mmCIF file of C-alpha atoms in Angstrom:
data_model
loop_
_atom_site.group_PDB
_atom_site.id
_atom_site.type_symbol
_atom_site.label_atom_id
_atom_site.label_comp_id
_atom_site.label_asym_id
_atom_site.label_seq_id
_atom_site.Cartn_x
_atom_site.Cartn_y
_atom_site.Cartn_z
ATOM 1 C CA MET X 250 -89.673 34.905 113.227
ATOM 2 C CA THR X 251 -87.988 36.062 116.434
ATOM 3 C CA ASN X 252 -88.677 35.503 120.119
ATOM 4 C CA GLY X 253 -90.707 38.451 121.430
ATOM 5 C CA GLY X 254 -89.974 40.275 118.179
ATOM 6 C CA THR X 255 -86.470 41.167 119.406
ATOM 7 C CA PHE X 256 -84.026 38.263 119.555
ATOM 8 C CA PRO X 257 -83.583 35.534 116.956
ATOM 9 C CA SER X 258 -84.546 32.024 118.042
ATOM 10 C CA ASP X 259 -82.034 29.244 118.515
ATOM 11 C CA ALA X 260 -83.143 27.717 115.206
ATOM 12 C CA ALA X 261 -82.608 31.017 113.362
ATOM 13 C CA VAL X 262 -79.171 31.524 114.899
ATOM 14 C CA LEU X 263 -78.133 27.964 114.042
ATOM 15 C CA ALA X 264 -79.440 28.343 110.490
ATOM 16 C CA ARG X 265 -77.431 31.531 110.029
ATOM 17 C CA GLY X 266 -74.320 29.840 111.437
ATOM 18 C CA ARG X 267 -74.709 26.919 109.053
ATOM 19 C CA ARG X 268 -75.157 29.277 106.124
ATOM 20 C CA LEU X 269 -71.946 31.084 107.065
ATOM 21 C CA LEU X 270 -70.194 27.732 107.441
ATOM 22 C CA ALA X 271 -71.295 26.730 103.946
ATOM 23 C CA LEU X 272 -69.952 30.027 102.601
ATOM 24 C CA ALA X 273 -66.662 29.362 104.405
ATOM 25 C CA GLY X 274 -66.484 25.972 102.704
ATOM 26 C CA ASP X 275 -67.061 27.645 99.347
ATOM 27 C CA ALA X 276 -64.243 30.099 100.069
ATOM 28 C CA ARG X 277 -61.894 27.220 100.928
ATOM 29 C CA GLY X 278 -62.789 25.601 97.627
ATOM 30 C CA ARG X 279 -61.660 28.800 95.905
ATOM 31 C CA ASP X 280 -58.392 28.810 97.908
ATOM 32 C CA SER X 281 -59.433 32.023 99.622
ATOM 33 C CA ALA X 282 -58.055 31.213 103.071
ATOM 34 C CA GLU X 283 -58.589 34.585 104.751
ATOM 35 C CA GLU X 284 -62.195 34.846 103.563
ATOM 36 C CA ALA X 285 -62.833 31.287 104.747
ATOM 37 C CA ARG X 286 -61.368 32.069 108.180
ATOM 38 C CA THR X 287 -63.459 35.240 108.574
ATOM 39 C CA LEU X 288 -66.666 33.452 107.603
ATOM 40 C CA ALA X 289 -65.828 30.491 109.836
ATOM 41 C CA LEU X 290 -65.264 32.769 112.836
ATOM 42 C CA ARG X 291 -68.686 34.333 112.276
ATOM 43 C CA ALA X 292 -70.214 30.888 111.841
ATOM 44 C CA ALA X 293 -68.614 29.655 115.057
ATOM 45 C CA ALA X 294 -69.962 32.655 116.978
ATOM 46 C CA ASP X 295 -73.504 31.966 115.758
ATOM 47 C CA LEU X 296 -73.248 28.244 116.350
ATOM 48 C CA GLU X 297 -71.864 28.753 119.871
ATOM 49 C CA ARG X 298 -74.769 31.070 120.634
ATOM 50 C CA GLY X 299 -77.234 28.642 119.066
ATOM 51 C CA VAL X 300 -75.939 25.795 121.219
ATOM 52 C CA ARG X 301 -76.298 27.958 124.338
ATOM 53 C CA LEU X 302 -79.849 28.966 123.368
ATOM 54 C CA THR X 303 -80.917 25.355 122.904
ATOM 55 C CA GLY X 304 -79.919 24.637 126.498
ATOM 56 C CA GLY X 305 -81.559 21.460 127.713
ATOM 57 C CA ALA X 306 -84.804 22.138 125.893
ATOM 58 C CA ALA X 307 -83.832 20.875 122.438
ATOM 59 C CA PRO X 308 -83.604 17.164 121.631
ATOM 60 C CA SER X 309 -80.087 15.873 122.155
ATOM 61 C CA ALA X 310 -79.807 14.970 118.466
ATOM 62 C CA VAL X 311 -80.417 18.625 117.564
ATOM 63 C CA ARG X 312 -77.709 19.770 119.956
ATOM 64 C CA CYS X 313 -75.334 17.094 118.675
ATOM 65 C CA ARG X 314 -75.697 18.243 115.066
ATOM 66 C CA ALA X 315 -75.194 21.844 116.158
ATOM 67 C CA LEU X 316 -72.032 20.849 118.040
ATOM 68 C CA LEU X 317 -70.711 18.937 115.020
ATOM 69 C CA ASP X 318 -71.214 22.060 112.909
ATOM 70 C CA LEU X 319 -69.529 24.135 115.602
ATOM 71 C CA ALA X 320 -66.542 21.786 115.580
ATOM 72 C CA GLU X 321 -66.243 22.159 111.816
ATOM 73 C CA ALA X 322 -66.464 25.948 112.006
ATOM 74 C CA ARG X 323 -63.753 26.068 114.671
ATOM 75 C CA ALA X 324 -61.554 23.768 112.580
ATOM 76 C CA VAL X 325 -61.857 26.022 109.530
ATOM 77 C CA ALA X 326 -61.293 29.167 111.590
ATOM 78 C CA ALA X 327 -58.155 27.727 113.197
ATOM 79 C CA ALA X 328 -57.022 25.919 110.022
ATOM 80 C CA ASP X 329 -56.549 22.963 112.381
ATOM 81 C CA SER X 330 -59.008 20.086 112.641
ATOM 82 C CA GLY X 331 -57.341 19.003 115.873
ATOM 83 C CA ALA X 332 -57.595 22.344 117.694
ATOM 84 C CA THR X 333 -58.617 22.298 121.350
ATOM 85 C CA GLY X 334 -61.978 23.956 120.662
ATOM 86 C CA VAL X 335 -62.748 21.352 118.003
ATOM 87 C CA LEU X 336 -62.118 18.491 120.430
ATOM 88 C CA GLU X 337 -64.217 20.157 123.121
ATOM 89 C CA ALA X 338 -67.224 20.470 120.808
ATOM 90 C CA LEU X 339 -66.875 16.899 119.574
ATOM 91 C CA HIS X 340 -66.594 15.454 123.087
ATOM 92 C CA GLU X 341 -69.795 17.287 124.008
ATOM 93 C CA ALA X 342 -71.504 16.052 120.840
ATOM 94 C CA VAL X 343 -70.627 12.444 121.658
ATOM 95 C CA GLU X 344 -72.072 12.772 125.149
ATOM 96 C CA ASP X 345 -75.285 14.399 123.903
ATOM 97 C CA VAL X 346 -76.331 11.359 121.871
ATOM 98 C CA ARG X 347 -75.028 8.593 124.118
ATOM 99 C CA ASP X 348 -78.421 6.854 124.394
ATOM 100 C CA VAL X 349 -80.427 8.505 121.627
ATOM 101 C CA SER X 350 -79.170 8.003 118.065
ATOM 102 C CA PRO X 351 -76.599 5.260 117.330
ATOM 103 C CA ASP X 352 -76.000 6.546 113.783
ATOM 104 C CA LEU X 353 -75.385 10.089 114.983
ATOM 105 C CA ARG X 354 -73.185 8.823 117.810
ATOM 106 C CA VAL X 355 -71.079 6.875 115.309
ATOM 107 C CA LEU X 356 -70.677 10.033 113.228
ATOM 108 C CA ALA X 357 -69.647 12.046 116.286
ATOM 109 C CA LEU X 358 -67.214 9.355 117.414
ATOM 110 C CA ARG X 359 -65.633 9.153 113.956
ATOM 111 C CA ARG X 360 -65.189 12.916 113.838
ATOM 112 C CA LEU X 361 -63.677 12.862 117.345
ATOM 113 C CA ALA X 362 -61.233 10.090 116.413
ATOM 114 C CA GLU X 363 -60.169 11.976 113.300
ATOM 115 C CA ALA X 364 -59.631 15.117 115.388
ATOM 116 C CA HIS X 365 -57.340 13.227 117.772
ATOM 117 C CA GLY X 366 -55.421 11.948 114.741
ATOM 118 C CA ALA X 367 -55.073 15.481 113.400
ATOM 119 C CA ARG X 368 -53.874 16.687 116.790
ATOM 120 C CA TYR X 369 -51.205 13.979 116.829
ATOM 121 C CA ARG X 370 -49.857 15.205 113.494
ATOM 122 C CA TYR X 371 -49.397 18.616 115.117
ATOM 123 C CA THR X 372 -48.193 17.609 118.606
ATOM 124 C CA ALA X 373 -46.575 14.173 118.014
ATOM 125 C CA ASP X 374 -48.072 13.167 121.377
ATOM 126 C CA PRO X 375 -48.630 9.358 121.360
ATOM 127 C CA ALA X 376 -51.585 9.829 123.726
ATOM 128 C CA GLU X 377 -53.522 11.341 120.820
ATOM 129 C CA LEU X 378 -53.024 8.173 118.782
ATOM 130 C CA ASP X 379 -54.166 6.070 121.729
ATOM 131 C CA ALA X 380 -57.274 8.228 122.046
ATOM 132 C CA ALA X 381 -58.017 8.045 118.320
ATOM 133 C CA ASP X 382 -57.613 4.259 118.345
ATOM 134 C CA ARG X 383 -59.922 3.913 121.339
ATOM 135 C CA VAL X 384 -62.624 6.146 119.860
ATOM 136 C CA PHE X 385 -62.534 4.412 116.463
ATOM 137 C CA ALA X 386 -62.941 1.071 118.265
ATOM 138 C CA GLN X 387 -65.980 2.438 120.137
ATOM 139 C CA ALA X 388 -67.546 3.540 116.862
ATOM 140 C CA GLN X 389 -66.896 0.138 115.254
ATOM 141 C CA GLY X 390 -68.731 -1.529 118.122
ATOM 142 C CA LEU X 391 -71.893 0.389 117.205
ATOM 143 C CA VAL X 392 -72.150 -0.584 113.529
ATOM 144 C CA GLN X 393 -73.280 -3.790 111.857
ATOM 145 C CA ARG X 394 -70.827 -5.746 109.727
ATOM 146 C CA ASP X 395 -72.714 -4.811 106.547
ATOM 147 C CA ASP X 396 -73.042 -1.108 107.386
ATOM 148 C CA PRO X 397 -71.446 1.021 104.605
ATOM 149 C CA VAL X 398 -69.752 3.230 107.201
ATOM 150 C CA ARG X 399 -67.810 0.255 108.554
ATOM 151 C CA ALA X 400 -65.186 0.525 105.790
ATOM 152 C CA GLU X 401 -64.530 4.159 106.755
ATOM 153 C CA LEU X 402 -64.080 3.229 110.397
ATOM 154 C CA LEU X 403 -61.768 0.330 109.556
ATOM 155 C CA ALA X 404 -59.659 2.520 107.281
ATOM 156 C CA GLY X 405 -59.539 5.316 109.851
ATOM 157 C CA ARG X 406 -58.468 3.018 112.662
ATOM 158 C CA GLY X 407 -55.990 1.267 110.372
ATOM 159 C CA GLU X 408 -54.345 4.596 109.571
ATOM 160 C CA VAL X 409 -54.060 5.373 113.280
ATOM 161 C CA LEU X 410 -52.526 1.968 113.979
ATOM 162 C CA LEU X 411 -50.093 2.528 111.109
ATOM 163 C CA ALA X 412 -49.012 5.801 112.714
ATOM 164 C CA ARG X 413 -48.519 3.921 115.997
ATOM 165 C CA ALA X 414 -46.429 1.325 114.168
ATOM 166 C CA ASP X 415 -44.329 4.096 112.616
ATOM 167 C CA SER X 416 -43.669 5.504 116.089
ATOM 168 C CA GLY X 417 -42.306 2.241 117.460
ATOM 169 C CA GLY X 418 -45.495 0.311 118.160
ATOM 170 C CA GLY X 419 -43.942 -3.036 117.318
ATOM 171 C CA LEU X 420 -45.086 -6.195 115.539
ATOM 172 C CA GLU X 421 -48.446 -6.531 117.297
ATOM 173 C CA VAL X 422 -49.562 -3.009 116.405
ATOM 174 C CA ALA X 423 -48.373 -3.413 112.808
ATOM 175 C CA ALA X 424 -50.248 -6.706 112.536
ATOM 176 C CA GLU X 425 -53.428 -5.050 113.795
ATOM 177 C CA ALA X 426 -52.987 -2.263 111.233
ATOM 178 C CA VAL X 427 -52.693 -4.885 108.485
ATOM 179 C CA ARG X 428 -55.870 -6.629 109.679
ATOM 180 C CA GLU X 429 -57.916 -3.425 109.855
ATOM 181 C CA LEU X 430 -56.787 -2.147 106.455
ATOM 182 C CA ARG X 431 -57.224 -5.541 104.783
ATOM 183 C CA ALA X 432 -60.798 -5.606 106.082
ATOM 184 C CA ALA X 433 -61.362 -2.019 104.895
ATOM 185 C CA LEU X 434 -60.157 -2.919 101.405
ATOM 186 C CA ALA X 435 -62.445 -5.950 101.299
ATOM 187 C CA LEU X 436 -65.394 -3.582 101.841
ATOM 188 C CA THR X 437 -64.214 -0.963 99.320
ATOM 189 C CA ALA X 438 -65.757 -1.146 95.853
ATOM 190 C CA GLY X 439 -63.550 -1.079 92.774
ATOM 191 C CA GLY X 440 -64.864 2.311 91.691
ATOM 192 C CA ASP X 441 -64.591 3.946 95.104
ATOM 193 C CA LEU X 442 -62.644 7.219 94.987
ATOM 194 C CA ARG X 443 -60.819 6.196 98.194
ATOM 195 C CA LEU X 444 -59.615 2.826 96.877
ATOM 196 C CA ALA X 445 -56.084 3.917 95.903
ATOM 197 C CA GLU X 446 -55.558 5.736 99.212
ATOM 198 C CA ARG X 447 -56.597 2.635 101.151
ATOM 199 C CA GLN X 448 -54.378 0.434 98.995
ATOM 200 C CA LEU X 449 -51.483 2.793 99.755
ATOM 201 C CA LEU X 450 -52.148 2.567 103.490
ATOM 202 C CA PHE X 451 -52.401 -1.227 103.301
ATOM 203 C CA GLY X 452 -49.124 -1.463 101.395
ATOM 204 C CA ARG X 453 -47.421 0.712 103.987
ATOM 205 C CA ALA X 454 -48.837 -1.430 106.796
ATOM 206 C CA LEU X 455 -47.500 -4.605 105.185
ATOM 207 C CA HIS X 456 -44.078 -2.961 104.795
ATOM 208 C CA ARG X 457 -44.040 -1.887 108.463
ATOM 209 C CA HIS X 458 -45.176 -5.348 109.531
ATOM 210 C CA HIS X 459 -42.201 -6.883 107.715
ATOM 211 C CA THR X 460 -39.828 -4.321 109.235
ATOM 212 C CA ALA X 461 -41.160 -5.159 112.713
ATOM 213 C CA GLY X 462 -40.429 -8.865 112.217
ATOM 214 C CA GLY X 463 -43.077 -10.138 109.818
ATOM 215 C CA ALA X 464 -42.715 -12.619 106.984
ATOM 216 C CA ALA X 465 -41.032 -12.101 103.600
ATOM 217 C CA THR X 466 -44.440 -12.548 101.961
ATOM 218 C CA ASP X 467 -45.370 -9.145 103.407
ATOM 219 C CA LEU X 468 -42.968 -7.499 100.971
ATOM 220 C CA HIS X 469 -44.304 -9.261 97.901
ATOM 221 C CA GLU X 470 -47.893 -8.441 98.782
ATOM 222 C CA ALA X 471 -46.920 -4.844 99.587
ATOM 223 C CA GLU X 472 -45.156 -4.436 96.233
ATOM 224 C CA TRP X 473 -48.201 -5.762 94.394
ATOM 225 C CA ILE X 474 -50.793 -3.612 96.180
ATOM 226 C CA LEU X 475 -48.645 -0.462 95.990
ATOM 227 C CA ALA X 476 -48.270 -0.899 92.235
ATOM 228 C CA ARG X 477 -52.057 -1.150 91.970
ATOM 229 C CA ALA X 478 -52.476 1.973 94.106
ATOM 230 C CA ALA X 479 -49.977 3.928 92.017
ATOM 231 C CA ARG X 480 -51.464 2.931 88.691
ATOM 232 C CA GLY X 481 -55.077 3.360 89.787
ATOM 233 C CA ALA X 482 -54.772 6.611 91.748
ATOM 234 C CA ARG X 483 -56.831 9.510 90.489
ATOM 235 C CA ALA X 484 -54.742 12.014 92.459
ATOM 236 C CA ASP X 485 -51.133 12.524 91.385
ATOM 237 C CA ARG X 486 -49.992 12.986 94.982
ATOM 238 C CA THR X 487 -51.412 9.599 95.973
ATOM 239 C CA ALA X 488 -49.720 8.030 92.952
ATOM 240 C CA ALA X 489 -46.396 9.658 93.898
ATOM 241 C CA LEU X 490 -46.571 8.382 97.469
ATOM 242 C CA ALA X 491 -47.407 4.881 96.263
ATOM 243 C CA TRP X 492 -44.557 4.793 93.715
ATOM 244 C CA LEU X 493 -42.044 6.019 96.319
ATOM 245 C CA GLU X 494 -43.246 3.543 98.957
ATOM 246 C CA ARG X 495 -43.046 0.760 96.369
ATOM 247 C CA GLY X 496 -39.460 1.809 95.657
ATOM 248 C CA GLU X 497 -38.610 1.337 99.338
ATOM 249 C CA VAL X 498 -40.235 -2.096 99.329
ATOM 250 C CA LEU X 499 -38.294 -3.106 96.213
ATOM 251 C CA LEU X 500 -35.027 -1.988 97.830
ATOM 252 C CA THR X 501 -35.838 -4.154 100.837
ATOM 253 C CA LEU X 502 -36.545 -7.081 98.517
ATOM 254 C CA ALA X 503 -33.215 -6.481 96.788
ATOM 255 C CA GLY X 504 -31.424 -6.581 100.120
ATOM 256 C CA ALA X 505 -33.253 -9.707 101.232
ATOM 257 C CA THR X 506 -32.778 -11.720 98.040
ATOM 258 C CA GLY X 507 -29.658 -10.269 96.429
ATOM 259 C CA ALA X 508 -31.481 -10.293 93.080
ATOM 260 C CA PRO X 509 -30.365 -7.252 91.006
ATOM 261 C CA GLU X 510 -33.667 -7.018 89.102
ATOM 262 C CA TRP X 511 -35.329 -5.625 92.205
ATOM 263 C CA LEU X 512 -32.926 -2.669 92.088
ATOM 264 C CA ASP X 513 -33.846 -1.924 88.466
ATOM 265 C CA LEU X 514 -37.532 -2.025 89.387
ATOM 266 C CA ALA X 515 -36.851 0.274 92.353
ATOM 267 C CA ALA X 516 -35.135 2.850 90.124
ATOM 268 C CA GLU X 517 -38.079 2.697 87.737
ATOM 269 C CA SER X 518 -40.571 3.092 90.589
ATOM 270 C CA TYR X 519 -38.744 6.169 91.898
ATOM 271 C CA HIS X 520 -38.749 7.611 88.376
ATOM 272 C CA HIS X 521 -42.537 7.217 88.170
ATOM 273 C CA GLY X 522 -42.828 8.725 91.645
ATOM 274 C CA VAL X 523 -40.869 11.809 90.593
ATOM 275 C CA ARG X 524 -43.070 12.349 87.559
ATOM 276 C CA SER X 525 -46.280 11.999 89.587
ATOM 277 C CA ALA X 526 -44.942 14.329 92.287
ATOM 278 C CA LEU X 527 -44.070 17.003 89.738
ATOM 279 C CA ARG X 528 -47.538 16.759 88.192
ATOM 280 C CA ALA X 529 -48.992 17.153 91.678
ATOM 281 C CA GLY X 530 -46.886 20.260 92.361
ATOM 282 C CA GLU X 531 -45.013 18.486 95.202
ATOM 283 C CA PRO X 532 -41.315 19.407 94.848
ATOM 284 C CA LEU X 533 -40.359 17.835 98.182
ATOM 285 C CA LEU X 534 -41.730 14.451 97.142
ATOM 286 C CA ALA X 535 -40.036 14.796 93.757
ATOM 287 C CA ALA X 536 -36.726 15.630 95.470
ATOM 288 C CA GLN X 537 -37.011 12.553 97.681
ATOM 289 C CA GLY X 538 -37.687 10.404 94.640
ATOM 290 C CA HIS X 539 -34.720 11.787 92.713
ATOM 291 C CA HIS X 540 -32.420 11.259 95.713
ATOM 292 C CA GLN X 541 -33.537 7.667 96.222
ATOM 293 C CA ARG X 542 -33.227 6.961 92.505
ATOM 294 C CA GLY X 543 -29.710 8.409 92.576
ATOM 295 C CA ALA X 544 -28.794 6.062 95.426
ATOM 296 C CA VAL X 545 -30.015 3.079 93.401
ATOM 297 C CA LEU X 546 -28.300 4.236 90.200
ATOM 298 C CA GLU X 547 -24.991 4.464 92.043
ATOM 299 C CA ARG X 548 -25.254 0.702 92.501
ATOM 300 C CA THR X 549 -26.624 -0.217 89.087
ATOM 301 C CA ALA X 550 -25.758 2.369 86.432
ATOM 302 C CA GLY X 551 -22.687 4.170 87.682
ATOM 303 C CA PRO X 552 -21.823 7.624 89.012
ATOM 304 C CA VAL X 553 -22.668 9.670 85.907
ATOM 305 C CA ARG X 554 -26.341 8.719 85.822
ATOM 306 C CA ALA X 555 -26.578 8.866 89.609
ATOM 307 C CA LEU X 556 -25.117 12.377 89.596
ATOM 308 C CA THR X 557 -27.803 13.540 87.179
ATOM 309 C CA SER X 558 -30.510 12.359 89.582
ATOM 310 C CA TYR X 559 -28.812 13.894 92.632
ATOM 311 C CA ARG X 560 -28.477 17.234 90.835
ATOM 312 C CA ALA X 561 -32.166 17.181 89.976
ATOM 313 C CA ALA X 562 -32.944 16.435 93.636
ATOM 314 C CA TRP X 563 -30.740 19.299 94.831
ATOM 315 C CA GLU X 564 -32.444 21.750 92.491
ATOM 316 C CA LEU X 565 -35.828 20.699 93.847
ATOM 317 C CA TRP X 566 -34.695 20.935 97.501
ATOM 318 C CA GLN X 567 -33.614 24.504 96.774
ATOM 319 C CA ARG X 568 -36.820 25.337 94.918
ATOM 320 C CA ALA X 569 -38.860 24.071 97.880
ATOM 321 C CA GLY X 570 -36.806 26.074 100.396
ATOM 322 C CA ALA X 571 -35.623 22.889 102.098
ATOM 323 C CA ALA X 572 -31.938 22.953 101.194
ATOM 324 C CA GLN X 573 -30.873 23.029 104.871
ATOM 325 C CA GLY X 574 -32.734 19.842 105.821
ATOM 326 C CA PRO X 575 -30.942 16.548 106.535
ATOM 327 C CA GLN X 576 -32.200 14.866 103.357
ATOM 328 C CA ALA X 577 -31.062 17.793 101.231
ATOM 329 C CA ARG X 578 -27.637 17.795 102.917
ATOM 330 C CA SER X 579 -27.325 14.104 102.118
ATOM 331 C CA THR X 580 -28.119 14.866 98.476
ATOM 332 C CA PHE X 581 -25.491 17.626 98.404
ATOM 333 C CA GLU X 582 -22.845 15.369 99.957
ATOM 334 C CA ARG X 583 -23.415 12.618 97.390
ATOM 335 C CA MET X 584 -23.535 15.144 94.564
ATOM 336 C CA THR X 585 -20.227 16.665 95.699
ATOM 337 C CA ALA X 586 -18.556 13.295 96.137
ATOM 338 C CA LEU X 587 -19.599 12.013 92.722
ATOM 339 C CA GLY X 588 -18.814 15.335 91.061
ATOM 340 C CA ALA X 589 -15.217 15.036 92.245
ATOM 341 C CA THR X 590 -14.814 11.647 90.569
ATOM 342 C CA THR X 591 -16.542 12.220 87.208
#
């Protein structure tokens, strides 16, 4: 049905936009990026028009859901979930349900925080992390302690705090990241698909906390939880990241204690990381693992075995088109130096 028999109603326009958005999602699932972008642009046009047609007449919850869909369409169209248009739609969505629907407001706040986090990964602007942290905290203040969404908010804020710690946030920020991610893990069921990813984040947070001045126990707990993440991960990429992070932790333990067994465990962890990275189709991660393993083998097994690992790393750097990067140059320098002595 149309208004006056000529123009589609706001509901019809929004429905068409959502249908196009669903088709765009299907195209993304088939790795058809150009088709997804075209459909998302059409969806965004309909959703923008639908939002305008609703004006102030529609309930704010209706407008909020339309704006959330618009944000998603713009993100797909731009291939950037932190694009300016995405943030604009999400800010408007948050304001529309300020005093109407706490559950919907939490959803809008979470999406807004995630968008700020995505924008940071593109711009490296610390203000985006501050904004994401602030918005996650607002969302947490609206949920009960037993609300299932609380674990998502804790994990999301913990990841943001971890990024702040990585960018020089210091001991206090790292400690807060540990607290948030520990709480998120406590609320995550054993069969949850996100368990390994949250264990990985928690292990990283413990490692950063130690680096910023925390206790030695941080390293032992980090090694334990990272091993669990690596072994329990359903995604090979997650397993690779966990094995490589565990290798770094084990190297730190070796330096702190002087015990050579930590070095052997580190070499083994890097080996597992390489295998997982290759299964995941991640040559850069595999190259990093081979390089780090080579550095350990230089200390434990001698130049011949180390050279084999460095050569494998160099081949992968080249395959990934990253042979001019600083890590690849370091691999080449070690490979050249050892090759001259063997």
